[in-house]
Amino acid sequence: MTQPSQEVEQRDTEGGTPLAVPGTPHRRRAMTVLTSAQMLYYFGISIDLTLTGLAGLRLAPVPALATLPFALISVGSWAATYPASRFMRSRGRKAGFLVGSGAALTGGITSVTALLTEQFVLFCFGIACIGVHQAFAGYYRYAAADMFPPEERGKAISTVLSGGVIAAVAGPFLATAVKDLGPVEFTGSYALVTVLALISLGVLSTLTAEDTEAAAAAPSGPQAAAEDAAPRTLGQIAKQPVFLAGVAGSCVGYFTMTSLMAAAPIAAVRAGHSVHDGAQVIQWHMVGMYATAFASGPLTRSIGAGRTLLIGAAVSALGAATALTGLSHTHFMIALGLIGVGWNLMYVSGSALVAHSYRPRERSLVQGIGEVFTLGGSAVGALAAGPVLDALGWESMNAALLVPLAVSAVVTVAHLRAARPRAAAQRTDP
């Protein structure tokens, strides 16, 4: 079986048969809707990421449970991601995206109610609903990628993710600005999450079947031949170096980012910095995460997703190494900013590799499996951050994270080496 090459990002391959591209008006409208929905999602999630730990501390019966609601964002997302894929396979992406925004609406209302009634368990349920929304929103980028031919998919993914730039800058400030507007602290912030979910429902309701499903139109020519071939098993798909590199990159990128994002504010306070300083560290971390989207797509198209993934791993490693050199506010800012940049490069390029590992009829299965691993990395990172920080300390925690980054780099190099024969064959084709 031929393996998709590193030129995955520039040429068609067996694992990444290009989908029939919808008409320009549908594609333009769909990209606008998906990018807007991504922005609204990131606005909401940035509020949750900024305040859920503090709200959990307010409601938790014991301090040890204060970080549980924060972890449930990732756990809820991980648990829902594969069912979300199956649901959208049978009901369509528009229906799935609306369900996701409905979960965010439920989460916002439930969180406000929990704060008003001081119910920790109810608050945990509300935050888990936010995680469910994250699971469905994770497919916005794939919906965009599937509308474009292979050489455009990385750019499409980064375009959708760029919707988070405004949210990264404004979200944390907005979260704290409105937290006291309600009768109880933080109710104003979670009421805003509810409003954002309502707006998201309205935006996503404008999608049509042509917008989200046209990419699945019947293929022709070489594409049809690939579709007529014997169906591949999950094992055959998973053995592809391009799939392994994409999943490993996305998973490790998310694991590293979530671990340090959860631990950094606590480590900063323990190092003698203020809570405001800790929030500023997270703000710049989020700017690094989403502002990089303007560069990650063009970079992926220019040098290939595999090489972009290696750059992302190197930038993340540089961020972790920076954290080893000091505990000043500047050290925290630079380290978390670099981790954010590295995450975006690994996430976009990893997603592009996964998007080139499946045939059209395999997309729901493969995207679902890929998301399980990606969000699994996020969930493990969020759950492990506190205990690992307590056991190892900030510096040793960062040093330990260099290991999975190195593993991701090794898997990516293996993919690039496996791609060379395929690339050479393409260059010699008449």
Coordinates of C-alpha atoms in Angstrom, one line a residue:
M1 CA 0.0 0.0 0.0
T2 CA 1.4 3.4 -0.9
Q3 CA 2.0 5.7 2.0
P4 CA 1.1 9.4 1.9
S5 CA 4.2 11.5 1.6
Q6 CA 5.5 14.7 3.3
E7 CA 4.3 16.3 0.1
V8 CA 0.9 15.5 1.6
E9 CA 0.7 19.2 2.0
Q10 CA 1.3 19.8 -1.7
R11 CA 0.2 16.6 -3.6
D12 CA -2.6 14.1 -3.5
T13 CA -1.8 10.8 -1.9
E14 CA -3.6 7.6 -1.2
G15 CA -4.3 8.6 2.4
G16 CA -5.5 12.1 1.5
T17 CA -7.6 11.9 -1.6
P18 CA -8.9 15.5 -2.3
L19 CA -12.5 16.0 -1.8
A20 CA -14.7 17.5 -4.4
V21 CA -14.5 21.2 -3.7
P22 CA -17.8 23.1 -3.2
G23 CA -18.6 26.2 -5.2
T24 CA -16.8 29.4 -4.2
P25 CA -19.9 31.2 -2.7
H26 CA -20.7 28.2 -0.5
R27 CA -17.1 27.8 0.6
R28 CA -16.7 31.5 1.4
R29 CA -19.9 31.6 3.4
A30 CA -19.0 28.4 5.2
M31 CA -15.5 29.7 6.1
T32 CA -17.0 32.9 7.4
V33 CA -19.5 31.0 9.6
L34 CA -16.9 28.6 10.9
T35 CA -14.4 31.3 11.7
S36 CA -17.1 33.3 13.5
A37 CA -18.2 30.2 15.4
Q38 CA -14.6 29.5 16.4
M39 CA -14.2 33.1 17.7
L40 CA -17.4 32.8 19.8
Y41 CA -16.2 29.4 21.1
Y42 CA -12.8 30.8 22.1
F43 CA -14.4 33.8 23.8
G44 CA -16.5 31.5 25.9
I45 CA -13.7 29.0 26.6
S46 CA -11.2 31.7 27.5
I47 CA -13.7 32.9 30.2
D48 CA -13.9 29.4 31.5
L49 CA -10.2 28.9 31.5
T50 CA -9.6 32.2 33.3
L51 CA -12.1 31.9 36.1
T52 CA -13.1 28.2 36.5
G53 CA -10.2 27.5 38.9
L54 CA -11.1 30.5 41.1
A55 CA -14.9 29.7 41.0
G56 CA -14.0 26.1 41.9
L57 CA -12.0 27.3 44.8
R58 CA -15.1 29.3 46.0
L59 CA -17.5 26.4 45.8
A60 CA -15.3 23.3 46.5
P61 CA -16.0 21.6 49.8
V62 CA -12.2 21.1 50.3
P63 CA -9.3 23.0 48.6
A64 CA -8.0 19.8 47.0
L65 CA -11.1 19.7 44.7
A66 CA -10.8 23.3 43.5
T67 CA -9.1 22.3 40.2
L68 CA -11.6 19.5 39.5
P69 CA -14.0 21.8 37.5
F70 CA -11.1 23.0 35.4
A71 CA -10.0 19.4 34.6
L72 CA -13.6 18.5 33.6
I73 CA -13.4 20.9 30.6
S74 CA -10.8 18.5 29.1
V75 CA -12.3 15.3 30.5
G76 CA -15.8 16.2 29.2
S77 CA -14.3 17.1 25.8
W78 CA -12.4 13.8 25.6
A79 CA -15.4 11.8 26.6
A80 CA -17.6 13.4 24.0
T81 CA -15.3 13.7 21.0
Y82 CA -15.9 10.3 19.4
P83 CA -19.6 10.3 20.1
A84 CA -19.7 13.7 18.5
S85 CA -18.0 12.3 15.4
R86 CA -20.5 9.5 15.2
F87 CA -23.4 11.8 15.7
M88 CA -22.3 14.1 12.9
R89 CA -21.7 11.2 10.6
S90 CA -25.3 10.2 10.9
R91 CA -27.0 13.6 11.3
G92 CA -24.6 16.0 9.6
R93 CA -22.1 18.5 10.8
K94 CA -24.6 21.4 11.1
A95 CA -26.7 19.3 13.5
G96 CA -23.6 18.4 15.5
F97 CA -22.4 22.0 15.7
L98 CA -25.8 23.1 16.9
V99 CA -25.8 20.4 19.6
G100 CA -22.4 21.6 20.7
S101 CA -23.5 25.2 21.1
G102 CA -26.6 23.9 22.9
A103 CA -24.3 22.2 25.4
A104 CA -22.5 25.5 25.9
L105 CA -25.8 27.2 26.6
T106 CA -26.7 24.5 29.1
G107 CA -23.3 24.8 30.7
G108 CA -23.5 28.6 31.1
I109 CA -27.0 28.5 32.6
T110 CA -26.1 25.6 34.9
S111 CA -22.9 27.4 36.0
V112 CA -24.8 30.6 36.9
T113 CA -27.4 28.5 38.8
A114 CA -24.6 26.7 40.7
L115 CA -22.9 29.9 41.8
L116 CA -26.2 31.4 42.9
T117 CA -27.1 28.3 44.9
E118 CA -23.5 27.4 45.9
Q119 CA -23.7 23.8 44.5
F120 CA -20.3 22.5 43.7
V121 CA -21.5 19.3 42.0
L122 CA -23.9 21.3 39.8
F123 CA -21.0 23.6 38.9
C124 CA -19.0 20.6 37.9
F125 CA -21.8 19.4 35.6
G126 CA -22.1 22.8 34.0
I127 CA -18.3 23.0 33.3
A128 CA -18.4 19.4 31.9
C129 CA -21.1 20.7 29.4
I130 CA -18.5 23.3 28.3
G131 CA -16.2 20.4 27.6
V132 CA -18.9 18.8 25.4
H133 CA -19.0 22.0 23.4
Q134 CA -15.3 21.9 23.0
A135 CA -15.6 18.4 21.6
F136 CA -18.0 19.5 18.8
A137 CA -16.1 22.8 18.2
G138 CA -13.0 20.8 17.6
Y139 CA -14.5 19.7 14.3
Y140 CA -14.8 23.2 12.9
R141 CA -11.3 23.0 11.5
Y142 CA -12.0 19.6 9.8
A143 CA -15.2 21.0 8.3
A144 CA -13.1 23.7 6.8
A145 CA -10.2 21.4 5.7
D146 CA -12.6 19.0 3.9
M147 CA -13.9 21.7 1.6
F148 CA -10.4 22.3 0.1
P149 CA -7.9 20.3 -1.9
P150 CA -4.8 18.9 -0.1
E151 CA -2.5 21.9 -0.7
E152 CA -5.1 24.3 0.8
R153 CA -6.1 22.3 3.9
G154 CA -3.4 23.6 6.3
K155 CA -4.3 27.2 5.4
A156 CA -8.0 26.5 5.8
I157 CA -7.4 25.1 9.3
S158 CA -5.3 28.0 10.4
T159 CA -7.8 30.5 9.0
V160 CA -10.6 29.0 11.2
L161 CA -8.2 28.9 14.2
S162 CA -7.4 32.6 13.6
G163 CA -10.8 33.4 14.9
G164 CA -9.4 32.9 18.4
V165 CA -6.9 35.9 18.2
I166 CA -9.4 38.5 19.4
A167 CA -10.7 36.1 22.0
A168 CA -7.2 35.5 23.3
V169 CA -6.6 39.2 23.9
A170 CA -10.1 40.2 25.0
G171 CA -11.4 37.1 26.7
P172 CA -9.5 37.1 30.0
F173 CA -10.0 40.8 30.4
L174 CA -13.7 40.5 29.6
A175 CA -14.0 37.6 32.1
T176 CA -12.7 39.7 35.0
A177 CA -14.5 42.9 33.9
V178 CA -18.0 41.4 34.2
K179 CA -17.5 38.9 37.0
D180 CA -19.1 41.2 39.6
L181 CA -22.1 42.3 37.5
G182 CA -24.4 39.6 39.1
P183 CA -25.5 39.2 42.7
V184 CA -22.7 36.6 43.3
E185 CA -19.1 36.8 42.2
F186 CA -18.5 35.2 38.8
T187 CA -22.1 35.0 37.8
G188 CA -21.7 37.9 35.4
S189 CA -18.9 36.0 33.6
Y190 CA -20.8 32.8 33.2
A191 CA -23.9 34.7 32.1
L192 CA -21.7 36.1 29.3
V193 CA -20.8 32.5 28.4
T194 CA -24.5 31.8 28.1
V195 CA -25.0 34.9 25.8
L196 CA -22.1 33.8 23.6
A197 CA -23.6 30.3 23.2
L198 CA -26.9 31.9 22.1
I199 CA -25.1 34.0 19.5
S200 CA -23.2 30.9 18.3
L201 CA -26.5 29.0 17.8
G202 CA -27.7 31.8 15.6
V203 CA -24.5 32.0 13.6
L204 CA -24.3 28.2 13.0
S205 CA -28.0 28.0 12.1
T206 CA -27.1 29.9 8.9
L207 CA -25.1 27.0 7.6
T208 CA -26.7 24.9 4.8
A209 CA -26.2 21.4 3.7
E210 CA -24.2 22.7 0.7
D211 CA -21.8 24.6 3.1
T212 CA -20.9 21.6 5.3
E213 CA -21.6 18.5 3.2
A214 CA -20.7 19.6 -0.4
A215 CA -17.1 18.4 0.2
A216 CA -18.3 14.9 0.4
A217 CA -19.6 14.9 -3.2
A218 CA -18.9 11.9 -5.3
P219 CA -15.3 11.7 -6.4
S220 CA -14.3 11.1 -10.0
G221 CA -11.2 9.8 -11.8
P222 CA -8.4 8.7 -9.5
Q223 CA -10.5 9.6 -6.5
A224 CA -13.3 7.3 -7.6
A225 CA -10.7 4.5 -8.1
A226 CA -9.5 5.0 -4.5
E227 CA -13.0 4.9 -3.2
D228 CA -13.8 1.7 -5.1
A229 CA -10.8 0.0 -3.6
A230 CA -11.3 -2.5 -0.7
P231 CA -12.1 -0.7 2.5
R232 CA -9.2 -0.2 4.8
T233 CA -9.3 -1.4 8.4
L234 CA -8.6 1.0 11.3
G235 CA -5.3 -0.8 11.8
Q236 CA -4.2 -0.2 8.2
I237 CA -5.1 3.5 8.5
A238 CA -3.4 3.9 11.9
K239 CA -0.1 2.3 10.6
Q240 CA 0.4 5.1 8.1
P241 CA 3.3 7.3 9.2
V242 CA 1.4 10.4 8.2
F243 CA -1.4 9.4 10.6
L244 CA 0.9 8.5 13.4
A245 CA 2.9 11.8 13.0
G246 CA -0.3 13.9 12.9
V247 CA -1.9 12.3 16.0
A248 CA 1.3 12.3 18.0
G249 CA 2.0 15.9 17.2
S250 CA -1.5 17.1 18.1
C251 CA -1.7 14.9 21.2
V252 CA 1.8 16.0 22.6
G253 CA 1.2 19.6 21.7
Y254 CA -2.1 19.6 23.6
F255 CA -0.6 17.7 26.5
T256 CA 2.3 20.0 26.9
M257 CA 0.2 23.2 26.5
T258 CA -2.6 22.1 28.9
S259 CA -0.2 20.9 31.6
L260 CA 1.7 24.1 31.7
M261 CA -1.3 26.3 31.3
A262 CA -3.0 24.7 34.3
A263 CA 0.2 24.8 36.4
A264 CA 1.7 28.2 35.5
P265 CA -0.6 30.4 37.5
I266 CA -0.1 28.3 40.6
A267 CA 3.6 28.1 40.1
A268 CA 3.7 31.9 39.5
V269 CA 1.9 32.6 42.8
R270 CA 4.2 30.2 44.7
A271 CA 7.2 32.0 43.2
G272 CA 5.9 35.2 44.8
H273 CA 4.0 36.8 42.0
S274 CA 0.5 38.2 42.2
V275 CA -2.7 36.7 40.9
H276 CA -2.9 39.5 38.4
D277 CA 0.6 38.6 37.2
G278 CA -0.5 35.0 36.8
A279 CA -3.5 36.1 34.7
Q280 CA -1.2 38.2 32.5
V281 CA 1.0 35.1 31.9
I282 CA -2.1 33.2 30.7
Q283 CA -3.2 36.1 28.5
W284 CA 0.1 36.1 26.6
H285 CA 0.1 32.4 26.5
M286 CA -3.3 32.6 24.7
V287 CA -2.0 35.3 22.4
G288 CA 0.8 32.9 21.4
M289 CA -1.7 30.1 20.9
Y290 CA -4.0 32.0 18.5
A291 CA -2.0 34.8 16.9
T292 CA 0.3 32.2 15.4
A293 CA -2.6 31.0 13.3
F294 CA -1.9 33.7 10.8
A295 CA 1.5 32.2 10.2
S296 CA 1.0 28.5 10.7
G297 CA -1.2 27.9 7.7
P298 CA 1.2 29.6 5.2
L299 CA 4.1 27.9 6.8
T300 CA 2.5 24.5 6.5
R301 CA 1.8 25.2 2.8
S302 CA 5.3 26.5 2.2
I303 CA 7.5 23.9 3.8
G304 CA 5.0 21.1 4.6
A305 CA 3.1 20.0 7.6
G306 CA 5.8 17.6 8.8
R307 CA 8.5 20.2 8.9
T308 CA 6.1 22.7 10.5
L309 CA 5.4 20.1 13.2
L310 CA 9.1 19.8 13.9
I311 CA 9.4 23.6 14.3
G312 CA 6.4 23.6 16.7
A313 CA 8.0 20.9 18.8
A314 CA 11.3 22.8 18.9
V315 CA 9.5 26.1 19.9
S316 CA 7.6 24.2 22.7
A317 CA 10.9 22.7 23.9
L318 CA 12.4 26.2 23.9
G319 CA 9.5 27.4 26.0
A320 CA 10.0 24.6 28.5
A321 CA 13.8 25.3 28.5
T322 CA 13.1 29.0 29.2
A323 CA 11.1 28.0 32.3
L324 CA 14.2 26.2 33.6
T325 CA 16.3 29.3 33.6
G326 CA 14.4 31.4 36.2
L327 CA 11.2 32.2 38.1
S328 CA 10.8 35.9 37.3
H329 CA 7.6 37.3 35.8
T330 CA 9.4 37.7 32.5
H331 CA 10.5 34.1 32.5
F332 CA 6.9 32.9 33.0
M333 CA 5.7 35.3 30.2
I334 CA 8.3 34.2 27.6
A335 CA 8.0 30.5 28.5
L336 CA 4.2 30.4 28.3
G337 CA 4.2 32.5 25.2
L338 CA 6.5 30.1 23.4
I339 CA 4.5 27.2 24.6
G340 CA 1.4 28.8 23.0
V341 CA 3.2 29.4 19.7
G342 CA 4.5 25.8 19.7
W343 CA 1.0 24.4 20.4
N344 CA -0.5 26.2 17.5
L345 CA 2.2 25.0 15.1
M346 CA 1.9 21.4 16.3
Y347 CA -1.9 21.5 16.4
V348 CA -2.4 23.0 12.9
S349 CA 0.3 20.8 11.2
G350 CA -0.8 17.7 13.1
S351 CA -4.4 18.3 12.0
A352 CA -3.3 18.8 8.4
L353 CA -1.4 15.4 8.5
V354 CA -4.5 13.7 9.9
A355 CA -6.6 15.3 7.3
H356 CA -4.4 13.7 4.6
S357 CA -4.5 10.2 6.1
Y358 CA -8.1 9.2 5.2
R359 CA -10.3 8.8 2.1
P360 CA -13.6 10.7 2.0
R361 CA -15.7 7.8 3.3
E362 CA -13.2 7.3 6.2
R363 CA -13.2 10.9 7.4
S364 CA -15.7 10.6 10.3
L365 CA -13.9 7.5 11.7
V366 CA -10.4 8.8 11.4
Q367 CA -11.2 12.4 12.6
G368 CA -13.0 10.9 15.6
I369 CA -10.1 8.6 16.5
G370 CA -7.6 11.5 16.0
E371 CA -9.7 13.8 18.3
V372 CA -9.9 11.1 21.0
F373 CA -6.1 11.0 21.2
T374 CA -5.7 14.8 20.9
L375 CA -8.2 15.6 23.6
G376 CA -7.0 12.7 25.6
G377 CA -3.6 14.4 25.8
S378 CA -5.4 17.6 26.9
A379 CA -7.4 15.7 29.6
V380 CA -4.4 13.8 30.9
G381 CA -2.4 17.1 31.0
A382 CA -5.1 18.9 32.9
L383 CA -5.6 16.1 35.4
A384 CA -1.9 15.6 36.0
A385 CA -0.8 19.2 36.2
G386 CA -1.5 19.7 39.9
P387 CA -0.1 16.5 41.2
V388 CA 2.9 16.6 39.0
L389 CA 3.6 20.2 40.0
D390 CA 3.4 19.3 43.7
A391 CA 5.6 16.2 43.2
L392 CA 8.3 17.7 40.9
G393 CA 8.1 21.4 41.1
W394 CA 7.9 23.9 38.2
E395 CA 11.4 23.4 36.8
S396 CA 11.4 19.6 36.9
M397 CA 7.9 19.5 35.4
N398 CA 9.1 21.5 32.4
A399 CA 12.2 19.3 32.1
A400 CA 10.0 16.2 32.1
L401 CA 7.9 17.6 29.2
L402 CA 10.9 17.6 26.9
V403 CA 10.5 13.8 26.7
P404 CA 7.1 13.6 24.9
L405 CA 8.2 16.5 22.7
A406 CA 11.2 14.5 21.6
V407 CA 9.0 11.4 21.0
S408 CA 6.7 13.5 18.7
A409 CA 9.8 14.7 16.8
V410 CA 11.1 11.2 16.3
V411 CA 7.7 10.0 14.9
T412 CA 7.5 13.0 12.6
V413 CA 11.0 12.4 11.3
A414 CA 10.0 8.8 10.6
H415 CA 7.0 10.1 8.6
L416 CA 9.3 12.4 6.6
R417 CA 11.7 9.6 5.8
A418 CA 8.9 7.3 4.7
A419 CA 7.6 10.1 2.4
R420 CA 10.8 10.4 0.4
P421 CA 10.3 7.5 -2.0
R422 CA 6.8 8.6 -2.7
A423 CA 8.0 12.2 -3.4
A424 CA 10.7 10.9 -5.7
A425 CA 8.2 8.8 -7.6
Q426 CA 6.0 11.8 -8.1
R427 CA 8.8 13.9 -9.5
T428 CA 9.7 11.2 -12.0
D429 CA 6.1 10.6 -13.2
P430 CA 5.6 11.7 -16.8

